[in-house]
PDB file of C-alpha atoms in Angstrom:
ATOM      1  CA  UNK A   1      10.148  38.776 -32.754  1.00  0.00           C
ATOM      2  CA  UNK A   2       6.689  39.091 -34.693  1.00  0.00           C
ATOM      3  CA  UNK A   3       7.280  37.124 -37.553  1.00  0.00           C
ATOM      4  CA  UNK A   4       7.788  33.791 -34.989  1.00  0.00           C
ATOM      5  CA  UNK A   5       5.695  31.158 -35.033  1.00  0.00           C
ATOM      6  CA  UNK A   6       4.703  29.378 -31.873  1.00  0.00           C
ATOM      7  CA  UNK A   7       2.930  26.427 -33.659  1.00  0.00           C
ATOM      8  CA  UNK A   8       5.511  24.574 -35.020  1.00  0.00           C
ATOM      9  CA  UNK A   9       5.030  21.430 -32.891  1.00  0.00           C
ATOM     10  CA  UNK A  10       2.661  19.364 -34.967  1.00  0.00           C
ATOM     11  CA  UNK A  11       1.516  17.330 -31.412  1.00  0.00           C
ATOM     12  CA  UNK A  12       1.840  20.689 -28.990  1.00  0.00           C
ATOM     13  CA  UNK A  13       3.501  19.689 -25.577  1.00  0.00           C
ATOM     14  CA  UNK A  14       2.229  17.932 -22.683  1.00  0.00           C
ATOM     15  CA  UNK A  15       2.947  18.283 -18.993  1.00  0.00           C
ATOM     16  CA  UNK A  16       3.507  14.895 -17.682  1.00  0.00           C
ATOM     17  CA  UNK A  17       1.350  12.893 -15.694  1.00  0.00           C
ATOM     18  CA  UNK A  18      -1.779  15.083 -17.682  1.00  0.00           C
ATOM     19  CA  UNK A  19      -1.662  12.446 -21.202  1.00  0.00           C
ATOM     20  CA  UNK A  20      -5.303  10.460 -20.824  1.00  0.00           C
ATOM     21  CA  UNK A  21      -5.644   8.156 -17.724  1.00  0.00           C
ATOM     22  CA  UNK A  22      -3.806   4.510 -18.069  1.00  0.00           C
ATOM     23  CA  UNK A  23      -6.000   1.498 -18.172  1.00  0.00           C
ATOM     24  CA  UNK A  24      -6.608  -0.010 -15.006  1.00  0.00           C
ATOM     25  CA  UNK A  25      -6.674  -3.658 -15.548  1.00  0.00           C
ATOM     26  CA  UNK A  26      -5.987  -4.762 -11.680  1.00  0.00           C
ATOM     27  CA  UNK A  27      -9.800  -4.067 -10.915  1.00  0.00           C
ATOM     28  CA  UNK A  28     -11.669  -2.027  -9.462  1.00  0.00           C
ATOM     29  CA  UNK A  29     -11.697  -3.608  -5.837  1.00  0.00           C
ATOM     30  CA  UNK A  30      -8.573  -2.990  -5.418  1.00  0.00           C
ATOM     31  CA  UNK A  31      -8.127   0.067  -6.207  1.00  0.00           C
ATOM     32  CA  UNK A  32     -10.810   1.082  -4.132  1.00  0.00           C
ATOM     33  CA  UNK A  33      -9.199  -1.138  -1.094  1.00  0.00           C
ATOM     34  CA  UNK A  34      -6.318   1.337  -1.463  1.00  0.00           C
ATOM     35  CA  UNK A  35      -8.116   4.407  -1.876  1.00  0.00           C
ATOM     36  CA  UNK A  36      -9.710   3.623   1.443  1.00  0.00           C
ATOM     37  CA  UNK A  37      -6.727   3.025   2.878  1.00  0.00           C
ATOM     38  CA  UNK A  38      -4.741   6.275   1.709  1.00  0.00           C
ATOM     39  CA  UNK A  39      -7.889   8.157   3.311  1.00  0.00           C
ATOM     40  CA  UNK A  40      -7.519   6.240   6.445  1.00  0.00           C
ATOM     41  CA  UNK A  41      -3.641   7.117   6.673  1.00  0.00           C
ATOM     42  CA  UNK A  42      -4.732  10.838   5.985  1.00  0.00           C
ATOM     43  CA  UNK A  43      -7.210  11.205   8.607  1.00  0.00           C
ATOM     44  CA  UNK A  44      -4.873   9.962  10.846  1.00  0.00           C
ATOM     45  CA  UNK A  45      -1.988  12.149  10.644  1.00  0.00           C
ATOM     46  CA  UNK A  46      -5.106  15.033  10.352  1.00  0.00           C
ATOM     47  CA  UNK A  47      -6.317  14.231  13.584  1.00  0.00           C
ATOM     48  CA  UNK A  48      -2.700  14.019  14.572  1.00  0.00           C
ATOM     49  CA  UNK A  49      -1.748  16.990  13.722  1.00  0.00           C
ATOM     50  CA  UNK A  50      -5.063  18.146  15.387  1.00  0.00           C
ATOM     51  CA  UNK A  51      -3.795  16.440  18.622  1.00  0.00           C
ATOM     52  CA  UNK A  52      -0.038  18.262  18.341  1.00  0.00           C
ATOM     53  CA  UNK A  53      -1.241  21.892  17.555  1.00  0.00           C
ATOM     54  CA  UNK A  54      -3.697  21.335  20.771  1.00  0.00           C
ATOM     55  CA  UNK A  55      -1.028  20.717  22.652  1.00  0.00           C
ATOM     56  CA  UNK A  56       0.934  23.095  21.379  1.00  0.00           C
ATOM     57  CA  UNK A  57      -1.542  26.239  21.435  1.00  0.00           C
ATOM     58  CA  UNK A  58      -3.561  24.945  24.393  1.00  0.00           C
ATOM     59  CA  UNK A  59      -5.040  28.956  24.906  1.00  0.00           C
ATOM     60  CA  UNK A  60      -6.045  28.033  21.284  1.00  0.00           C
ATOM     61  CA  UNK A  61      -7.744  24.920  21.458  1.00  0.00           C
ATOM     62  CA  UNK A  62      -9.760  25.774  25.039  1.00  0.00           C
ATOM     63  CA  UNK A  63     -11.256  28.706  22.818  1.00  0.00           C
ATOM     64  CA  UNK A  64     -12.008  26.096  20.127  1.00  0.00           C
ATOM     65  CA  UNK A  65     -14.109  23.495  22.214  1.00  0.00           C
ATOM     66  CA  UNK A  66     -15.267  26.578  23.915  1.00  0.00           C
ATOM     67  CA  UNK A  67     -16.573  28.376  20.602  1.00  0.00           C
ATOM     68  CA  UNK A  68     -17.983  24.631  19.557  1.00  0.00           C
ATOM     69  CA  UNK A  69     -20.011  24.542  22.475  1.00  0.00           C
ATOM     70  CA  UNK A  70     -22.048  27.168  22.155  1.00  0.00           C
ATOM     71  CA  UNK A  71     -22.091  26.778  19.119  1.00  0.00           C
ATOM     72  CA  UNK A  72     -23.818  23.147  19.128  1.00  0.00           C
ATOM     73  CA  UNK A  73     -25.853  24.857  22.077  1.00  0.00           C
ATOM     74  CA  UNK A  74     -27.037  27.485  19.888  1.00  0.00           C
ATOM     75  CA  UNK A  75     -28.185  24.594  17.355  1.00  0.00           C
ATOM     76  CA  UNK A  76     -31.615  23.527  16.180  1.00  0.00           C
ATOM     77  CA  UNK A  77     -32.107  19.831  15.403  1.00  0.00           C
TER      78      UNK A  77
END
């Protein structure tokens, strides 16, 4: 249909969550603390996943350790 108008709406629809950011009245300290908590939790989960991978794939973990050691030996300070 070439004569169909795609912009019938006066207000274009947007995806949920892409609108203007809500005004934070709780203060920046609390949001920074929440961000740090989320980051700490993410890093803990990441370390746990790496430890699990090392236990499940010991050969790959050993080669990764050797590769890291070689990289550190050849690194110039």
